[in-house]
mmCIF file of C-alpha atoms in Angstrom:
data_model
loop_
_atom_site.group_PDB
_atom_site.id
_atom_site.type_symbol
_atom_site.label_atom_id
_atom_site.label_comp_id
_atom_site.label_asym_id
_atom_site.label_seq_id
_atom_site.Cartn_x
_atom_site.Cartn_y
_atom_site.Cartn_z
ATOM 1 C CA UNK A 18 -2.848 -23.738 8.745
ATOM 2 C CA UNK A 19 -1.275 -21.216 6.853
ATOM 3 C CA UNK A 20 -1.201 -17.554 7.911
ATOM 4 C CA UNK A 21 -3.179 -15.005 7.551
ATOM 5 C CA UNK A 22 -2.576 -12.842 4.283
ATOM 6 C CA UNK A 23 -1.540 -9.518 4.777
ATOM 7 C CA UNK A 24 -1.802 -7.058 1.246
ATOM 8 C CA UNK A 25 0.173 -4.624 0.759
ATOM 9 C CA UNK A 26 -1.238 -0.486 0.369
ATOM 10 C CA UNK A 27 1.716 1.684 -1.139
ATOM 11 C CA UNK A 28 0.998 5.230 -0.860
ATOM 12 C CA UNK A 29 2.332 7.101 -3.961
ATOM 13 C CA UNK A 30 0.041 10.227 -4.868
ATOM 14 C CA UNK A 31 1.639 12.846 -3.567
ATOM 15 C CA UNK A 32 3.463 15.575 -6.274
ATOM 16 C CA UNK A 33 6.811 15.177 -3.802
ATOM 17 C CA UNK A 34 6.905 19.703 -4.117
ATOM 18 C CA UNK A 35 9.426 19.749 -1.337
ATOM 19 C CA UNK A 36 11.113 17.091 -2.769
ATOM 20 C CA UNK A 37 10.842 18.181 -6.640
ATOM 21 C CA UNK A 38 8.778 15.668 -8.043
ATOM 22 C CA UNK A 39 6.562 12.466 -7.059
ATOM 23 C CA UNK A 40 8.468 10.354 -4.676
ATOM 24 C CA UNK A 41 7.080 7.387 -6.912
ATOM 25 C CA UNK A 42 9.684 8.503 -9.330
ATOM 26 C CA UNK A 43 12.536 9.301 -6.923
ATOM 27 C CA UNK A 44 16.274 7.552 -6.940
ATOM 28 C CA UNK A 45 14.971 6.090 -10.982
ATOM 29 C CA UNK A 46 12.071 3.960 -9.131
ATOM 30 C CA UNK A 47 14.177 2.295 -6.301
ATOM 31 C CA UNK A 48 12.209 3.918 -3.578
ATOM 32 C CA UNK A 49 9.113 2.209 -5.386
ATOM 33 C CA UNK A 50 10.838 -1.296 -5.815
ATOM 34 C CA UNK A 51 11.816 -0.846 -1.892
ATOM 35 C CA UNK A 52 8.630 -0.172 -0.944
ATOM 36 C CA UNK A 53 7.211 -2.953 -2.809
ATOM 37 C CA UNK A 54 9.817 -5.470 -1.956
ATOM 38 C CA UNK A 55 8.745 -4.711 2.006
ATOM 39 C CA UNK A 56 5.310 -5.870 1.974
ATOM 40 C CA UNK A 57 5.750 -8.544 -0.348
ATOM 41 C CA UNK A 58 8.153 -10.244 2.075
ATOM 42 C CA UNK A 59 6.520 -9.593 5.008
ATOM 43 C CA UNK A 60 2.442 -9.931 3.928
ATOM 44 C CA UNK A 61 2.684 -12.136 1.596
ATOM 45 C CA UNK A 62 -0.516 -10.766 -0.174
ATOM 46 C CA UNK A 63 -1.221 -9.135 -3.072
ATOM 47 C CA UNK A 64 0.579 -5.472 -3.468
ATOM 48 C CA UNK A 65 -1.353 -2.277 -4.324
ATOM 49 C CA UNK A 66 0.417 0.951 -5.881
ATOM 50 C CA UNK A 67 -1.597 4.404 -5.392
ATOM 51 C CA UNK A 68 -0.196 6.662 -7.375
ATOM 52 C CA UNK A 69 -1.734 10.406 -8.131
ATOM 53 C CA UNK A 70 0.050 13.309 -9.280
ATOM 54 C CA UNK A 71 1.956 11.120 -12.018
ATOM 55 C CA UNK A 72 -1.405 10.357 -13.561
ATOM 56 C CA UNK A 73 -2.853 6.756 -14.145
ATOM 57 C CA UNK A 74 -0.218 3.814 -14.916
ATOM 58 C CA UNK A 75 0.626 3.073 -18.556
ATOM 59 C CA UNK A 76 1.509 0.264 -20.775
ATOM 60 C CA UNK A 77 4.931 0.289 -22.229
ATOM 61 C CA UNK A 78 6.671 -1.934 -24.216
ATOM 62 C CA UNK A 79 5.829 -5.930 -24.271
ATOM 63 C CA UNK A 80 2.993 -4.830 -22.087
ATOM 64 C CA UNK A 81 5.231 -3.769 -18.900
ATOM 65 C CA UNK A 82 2.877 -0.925 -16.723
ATOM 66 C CA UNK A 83 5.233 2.207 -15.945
ATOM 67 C CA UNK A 84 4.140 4.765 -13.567
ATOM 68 C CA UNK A 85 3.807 7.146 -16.527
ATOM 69 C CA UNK A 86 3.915 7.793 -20.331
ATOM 70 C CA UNK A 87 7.059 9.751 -19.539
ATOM 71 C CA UNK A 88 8.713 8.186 -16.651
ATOM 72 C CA UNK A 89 10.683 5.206 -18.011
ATOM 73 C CA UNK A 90 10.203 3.335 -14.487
ATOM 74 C CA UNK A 91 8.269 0.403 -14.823
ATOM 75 C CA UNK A 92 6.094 -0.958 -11.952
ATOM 76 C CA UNK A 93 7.703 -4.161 -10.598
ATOM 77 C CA UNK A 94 5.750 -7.500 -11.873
ATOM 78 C CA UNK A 95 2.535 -8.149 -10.079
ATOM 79 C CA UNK A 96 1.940 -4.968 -8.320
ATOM 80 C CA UNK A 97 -1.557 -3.602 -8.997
ATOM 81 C CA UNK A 98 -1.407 0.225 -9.727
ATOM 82 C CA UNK A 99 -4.685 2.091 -8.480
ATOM 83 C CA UNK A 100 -4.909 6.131 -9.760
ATOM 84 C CA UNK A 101 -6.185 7.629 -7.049
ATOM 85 C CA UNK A 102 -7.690 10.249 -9.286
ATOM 86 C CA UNK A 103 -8.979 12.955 -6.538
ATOM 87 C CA UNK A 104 -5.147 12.809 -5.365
ATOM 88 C CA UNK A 105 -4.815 16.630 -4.694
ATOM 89 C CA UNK A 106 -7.423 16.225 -1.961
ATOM 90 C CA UNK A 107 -4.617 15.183 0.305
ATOM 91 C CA UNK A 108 -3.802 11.428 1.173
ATOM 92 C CA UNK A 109 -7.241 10.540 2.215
ATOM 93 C CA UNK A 110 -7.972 10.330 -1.376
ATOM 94 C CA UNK A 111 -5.249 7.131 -1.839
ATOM 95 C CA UNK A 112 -6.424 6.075 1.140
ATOM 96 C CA UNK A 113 -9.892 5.084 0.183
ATOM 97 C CA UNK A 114 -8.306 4.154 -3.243
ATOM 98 C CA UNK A 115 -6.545 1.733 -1.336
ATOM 99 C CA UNK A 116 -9.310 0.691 1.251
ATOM 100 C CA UNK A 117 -11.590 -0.461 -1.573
ATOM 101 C CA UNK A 118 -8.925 -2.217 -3.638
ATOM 102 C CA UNK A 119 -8.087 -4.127 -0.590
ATOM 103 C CA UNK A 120 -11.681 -5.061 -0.081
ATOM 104 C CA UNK A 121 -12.285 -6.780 -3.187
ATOM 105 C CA UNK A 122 -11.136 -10.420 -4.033
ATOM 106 C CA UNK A 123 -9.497 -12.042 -6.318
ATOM 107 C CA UNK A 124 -11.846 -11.860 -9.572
ATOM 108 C CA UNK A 125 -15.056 -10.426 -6.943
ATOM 109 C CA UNK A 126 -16.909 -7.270 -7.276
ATOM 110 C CA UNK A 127 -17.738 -5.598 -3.910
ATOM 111 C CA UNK A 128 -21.117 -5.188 -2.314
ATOM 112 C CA UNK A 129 -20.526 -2.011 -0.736
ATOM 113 C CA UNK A 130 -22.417 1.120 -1.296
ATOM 114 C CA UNK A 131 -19.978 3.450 -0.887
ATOM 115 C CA UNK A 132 -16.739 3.793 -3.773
ATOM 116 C CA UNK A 133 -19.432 1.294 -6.112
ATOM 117 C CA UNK A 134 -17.561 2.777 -9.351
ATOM 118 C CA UNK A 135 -13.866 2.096 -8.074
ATOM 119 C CA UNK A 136 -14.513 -0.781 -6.740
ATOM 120 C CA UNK A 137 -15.996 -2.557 -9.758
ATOM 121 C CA UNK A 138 -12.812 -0.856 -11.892
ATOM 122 C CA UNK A 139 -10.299 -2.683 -8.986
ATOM 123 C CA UNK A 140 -12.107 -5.678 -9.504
ATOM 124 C CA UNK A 141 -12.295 -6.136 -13.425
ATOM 125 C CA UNK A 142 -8.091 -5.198 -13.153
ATOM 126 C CA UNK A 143 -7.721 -7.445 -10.265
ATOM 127 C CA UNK A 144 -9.546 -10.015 -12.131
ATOM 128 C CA UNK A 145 -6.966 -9.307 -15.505
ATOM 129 C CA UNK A 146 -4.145 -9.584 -13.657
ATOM 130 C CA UNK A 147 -5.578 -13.077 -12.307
ATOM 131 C CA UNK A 148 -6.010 -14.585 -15.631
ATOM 132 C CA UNK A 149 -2.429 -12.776 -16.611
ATOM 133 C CA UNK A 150 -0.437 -13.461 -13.468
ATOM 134 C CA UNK A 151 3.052 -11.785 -13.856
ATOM 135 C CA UNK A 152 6.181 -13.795 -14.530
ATOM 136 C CA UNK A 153 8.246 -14.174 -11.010
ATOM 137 C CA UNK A 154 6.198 -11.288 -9.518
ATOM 138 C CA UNK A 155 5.427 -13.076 -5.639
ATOM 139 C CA UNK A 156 2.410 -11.322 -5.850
ATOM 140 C CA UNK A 157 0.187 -14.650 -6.902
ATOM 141 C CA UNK A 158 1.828 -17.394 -5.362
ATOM 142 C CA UNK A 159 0.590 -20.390 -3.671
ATOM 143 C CA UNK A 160 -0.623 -18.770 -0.672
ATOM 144 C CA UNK A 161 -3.050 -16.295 -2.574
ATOM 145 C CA UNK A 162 -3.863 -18.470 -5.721
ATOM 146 C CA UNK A 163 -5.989 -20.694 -3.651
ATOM 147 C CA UNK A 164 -7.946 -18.394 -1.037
ATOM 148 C CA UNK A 165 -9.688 -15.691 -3.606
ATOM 149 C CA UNK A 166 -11.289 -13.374 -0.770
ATOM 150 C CA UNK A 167 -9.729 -10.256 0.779
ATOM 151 C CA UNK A 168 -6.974 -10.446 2.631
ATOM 152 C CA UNK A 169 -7.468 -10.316 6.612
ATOM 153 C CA UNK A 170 -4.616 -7.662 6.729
ATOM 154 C CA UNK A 171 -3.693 -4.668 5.179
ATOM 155 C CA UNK A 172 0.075 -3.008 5.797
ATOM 156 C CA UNK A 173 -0.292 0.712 4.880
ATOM 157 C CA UNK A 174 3.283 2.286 3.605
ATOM 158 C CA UNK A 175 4.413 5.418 1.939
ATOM 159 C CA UNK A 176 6.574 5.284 -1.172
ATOM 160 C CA UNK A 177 9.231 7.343 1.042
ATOM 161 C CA UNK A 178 10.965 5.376 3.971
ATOM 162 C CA UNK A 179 13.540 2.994 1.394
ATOM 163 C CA UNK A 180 15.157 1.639 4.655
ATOM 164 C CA UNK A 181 12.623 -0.223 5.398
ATOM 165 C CA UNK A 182 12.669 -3.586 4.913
ATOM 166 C CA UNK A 183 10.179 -7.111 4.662
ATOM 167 C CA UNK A 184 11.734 -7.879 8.216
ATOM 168 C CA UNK A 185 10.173 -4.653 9.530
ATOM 169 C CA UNK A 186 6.805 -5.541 7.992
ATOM 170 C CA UNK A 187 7.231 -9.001 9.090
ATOM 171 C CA UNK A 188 7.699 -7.860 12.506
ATOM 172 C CA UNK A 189 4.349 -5.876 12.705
ATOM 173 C CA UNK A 190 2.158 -7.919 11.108
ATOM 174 C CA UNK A 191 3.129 -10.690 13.043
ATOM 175 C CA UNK A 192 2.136 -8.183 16.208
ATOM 176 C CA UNK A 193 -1.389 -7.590 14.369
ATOM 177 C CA UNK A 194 -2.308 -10.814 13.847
ATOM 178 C CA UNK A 195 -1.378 -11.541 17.505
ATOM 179 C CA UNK A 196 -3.187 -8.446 19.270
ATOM 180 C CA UNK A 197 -6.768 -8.338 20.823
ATOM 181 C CA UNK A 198 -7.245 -5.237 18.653
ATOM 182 C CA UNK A 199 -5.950 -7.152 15.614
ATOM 183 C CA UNK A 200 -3.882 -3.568 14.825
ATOM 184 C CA UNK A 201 -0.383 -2.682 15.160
ATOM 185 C CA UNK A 202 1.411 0.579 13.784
ATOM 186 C CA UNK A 203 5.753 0.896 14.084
ATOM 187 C CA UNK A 204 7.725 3.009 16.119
ATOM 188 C CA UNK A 205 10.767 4.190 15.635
ATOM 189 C CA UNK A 206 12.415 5.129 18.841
ATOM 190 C CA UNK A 207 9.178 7.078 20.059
ATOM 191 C CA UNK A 208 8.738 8.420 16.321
ATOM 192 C CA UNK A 209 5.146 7.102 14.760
ATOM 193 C CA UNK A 210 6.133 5.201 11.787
ATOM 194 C CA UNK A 211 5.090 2.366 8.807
ATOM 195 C CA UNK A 212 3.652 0.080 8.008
ATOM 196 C CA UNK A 213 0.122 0.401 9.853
ATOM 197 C CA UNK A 214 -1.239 -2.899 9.787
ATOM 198 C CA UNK A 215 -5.324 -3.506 10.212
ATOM 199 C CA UNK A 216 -7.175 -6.333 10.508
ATOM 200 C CA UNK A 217 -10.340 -6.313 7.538
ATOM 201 C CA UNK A 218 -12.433 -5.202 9.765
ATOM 202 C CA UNK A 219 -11.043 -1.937 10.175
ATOM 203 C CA UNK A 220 -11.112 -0.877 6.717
ATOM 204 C CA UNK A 221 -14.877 0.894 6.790
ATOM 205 C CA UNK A 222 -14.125 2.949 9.621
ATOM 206 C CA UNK A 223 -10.462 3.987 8.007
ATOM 207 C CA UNK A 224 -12.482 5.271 4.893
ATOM 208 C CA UNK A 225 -15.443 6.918 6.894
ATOM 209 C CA UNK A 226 -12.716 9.121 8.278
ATOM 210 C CA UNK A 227 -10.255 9.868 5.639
ATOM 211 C CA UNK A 228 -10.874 13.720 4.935
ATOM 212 C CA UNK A 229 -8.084 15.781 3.496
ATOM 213 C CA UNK A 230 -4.442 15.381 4.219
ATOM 214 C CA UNK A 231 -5.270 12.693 6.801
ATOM 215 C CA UNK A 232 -5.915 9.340 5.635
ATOM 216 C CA UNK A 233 -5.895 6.474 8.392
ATOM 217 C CA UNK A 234 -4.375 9.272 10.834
ATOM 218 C CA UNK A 235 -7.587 10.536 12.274
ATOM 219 C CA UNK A 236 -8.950 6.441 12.626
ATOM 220 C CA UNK A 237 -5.885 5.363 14.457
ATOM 221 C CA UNK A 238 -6.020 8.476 17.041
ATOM 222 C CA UNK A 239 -9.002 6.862 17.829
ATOM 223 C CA UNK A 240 -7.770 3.697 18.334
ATOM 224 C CA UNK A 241 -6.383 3.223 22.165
ATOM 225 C CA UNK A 242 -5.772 -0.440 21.530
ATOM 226 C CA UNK A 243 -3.473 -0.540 18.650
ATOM 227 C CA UNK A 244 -0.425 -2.046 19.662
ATOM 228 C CA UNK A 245 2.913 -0.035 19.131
ATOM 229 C CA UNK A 246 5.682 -2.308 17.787
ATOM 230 C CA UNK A 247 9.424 -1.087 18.158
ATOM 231 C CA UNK A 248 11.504 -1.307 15.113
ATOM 232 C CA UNK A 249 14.075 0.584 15.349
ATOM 233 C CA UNK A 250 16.752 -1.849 15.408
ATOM 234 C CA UNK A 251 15.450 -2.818 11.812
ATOM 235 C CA UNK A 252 15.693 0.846 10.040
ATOM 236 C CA UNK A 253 15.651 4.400 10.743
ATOM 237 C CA UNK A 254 12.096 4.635 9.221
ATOM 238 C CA UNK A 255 12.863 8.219 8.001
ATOM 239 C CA UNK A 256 10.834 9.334 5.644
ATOM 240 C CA UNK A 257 12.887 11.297 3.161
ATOM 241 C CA UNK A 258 10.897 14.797 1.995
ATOM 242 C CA UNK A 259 13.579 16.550 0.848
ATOM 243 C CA UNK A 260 16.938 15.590 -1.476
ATOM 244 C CA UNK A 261 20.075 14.276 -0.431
ATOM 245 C CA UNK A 262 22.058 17.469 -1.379
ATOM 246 C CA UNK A 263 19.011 19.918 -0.052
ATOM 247 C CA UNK A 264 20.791 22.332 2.590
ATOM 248 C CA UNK A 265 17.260 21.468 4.561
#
């Protein structure tokens, strides 16, 4: 039986003002190609890009989607970009980007009530990229071509912890899939980290409670059953909110 698939939620809307621009674009893209490399290896699902404050994804030359007009970093083969257009309402606003992209299929429109526009946009580009599928991307390989429906699991990551790395994500999915709760979130030391990784049917009550600068934060306080997986001896987990030459 093969496992469960596990997509992949980058969280990239933020305008990065401590940092001095969108973390998206940090380091010429390589905190983006880390982040996306992490799930990829470790969900094995399709990969979802929020970004926000850099506006919506744009076709460059021979068709290759960059973050922005102006940018010059392209997004890495496969990855589906979602513009979380409402992005200065704080990360809630990627968040239930991200929570409807993940609840569509492959080529399907959702039935839900709630986020109907989005969620028919995510669809027809889910459905493009489908038809298109991107030249050694990993995104549509043989473990998603064949099972079309949402993926069980979702890993939630920022765009600004480059350390870690598909075994961390590996690790924590592999505790979500196992757990009663069919949750897990990483530590670091006794420092909350990412990837939070929920089970499908999570996903409505992550969105009900997304309001301002908290996205799946106020959900998982709820949650007394989520299983806390160490990973500390896999990265540092930092996430970096500042530059490497800031006196801060």
């Amino acid at each position: 039986m093969s496992p469960e698939r596990c997509d992949g939620i980058l969280l990239a809307a933020g305008a990065g003002r401590r940092y001095g621009m969108p973390k998206v674009l940090a380091e010429g893209g390589a905190w983006l190609r880390a982040a996306v490399d992490a799930p990829r290896g470790g969900g094995r699902g399709r990969i979802f890009v929020v970004p926000g404050a850099t506006g919506p994804a744009q076709r460059g030359p021979d068709e290759v989607r960059m973050v922005s007009q102006t940018s010059g970093i392209a997004i890495p083969e496969g990855v589906q970009p979602i513009w979380a257009t409402d992005w200065e309402l704080g990360s809630s606003a990627s968040t239930r980007s991200a929570m409807a992209a993940t609840g569509v299929g492959i080529g399907e429109r959702s039935h839900e009530t709630a986020g109907r526009t989005i969620d028919s946009i995510i669809a027809a580009r889910i459905d493009t990229a489908r038809n298109t599928p991107a030249r050694n991307s990993g995104a549509w390989n043989a473990d998603t071509a064949g099972r079309p429906g949402p993926a069980e699991f979702v890993a939630i990551m920022p765009a600004d912890t480059p350390d870690v790395r598909p075994a961390v994500v590996e690790r924590v999915v592999a505790a979500a899939r196992a757990s009663e709760s069919r949750s897990a979130r990483t530590f670091f030391g006794t420092t909350r980290g990412h990837p939070v990784v929920l089970e499908r049917a999570h996903r409505a009550g992550v969105r009900a409670s997304a309001a301002g600068n908290s996205g799946a934060g106020t959900y998982l306080r709820q949650r007394a059953d989520m299983v806390c997986v160490t990973c500390d001896d896999l990265a540092t987990g930092i996430d970096r909110d500042y530059p490497a030459d800031s006196a801060l």
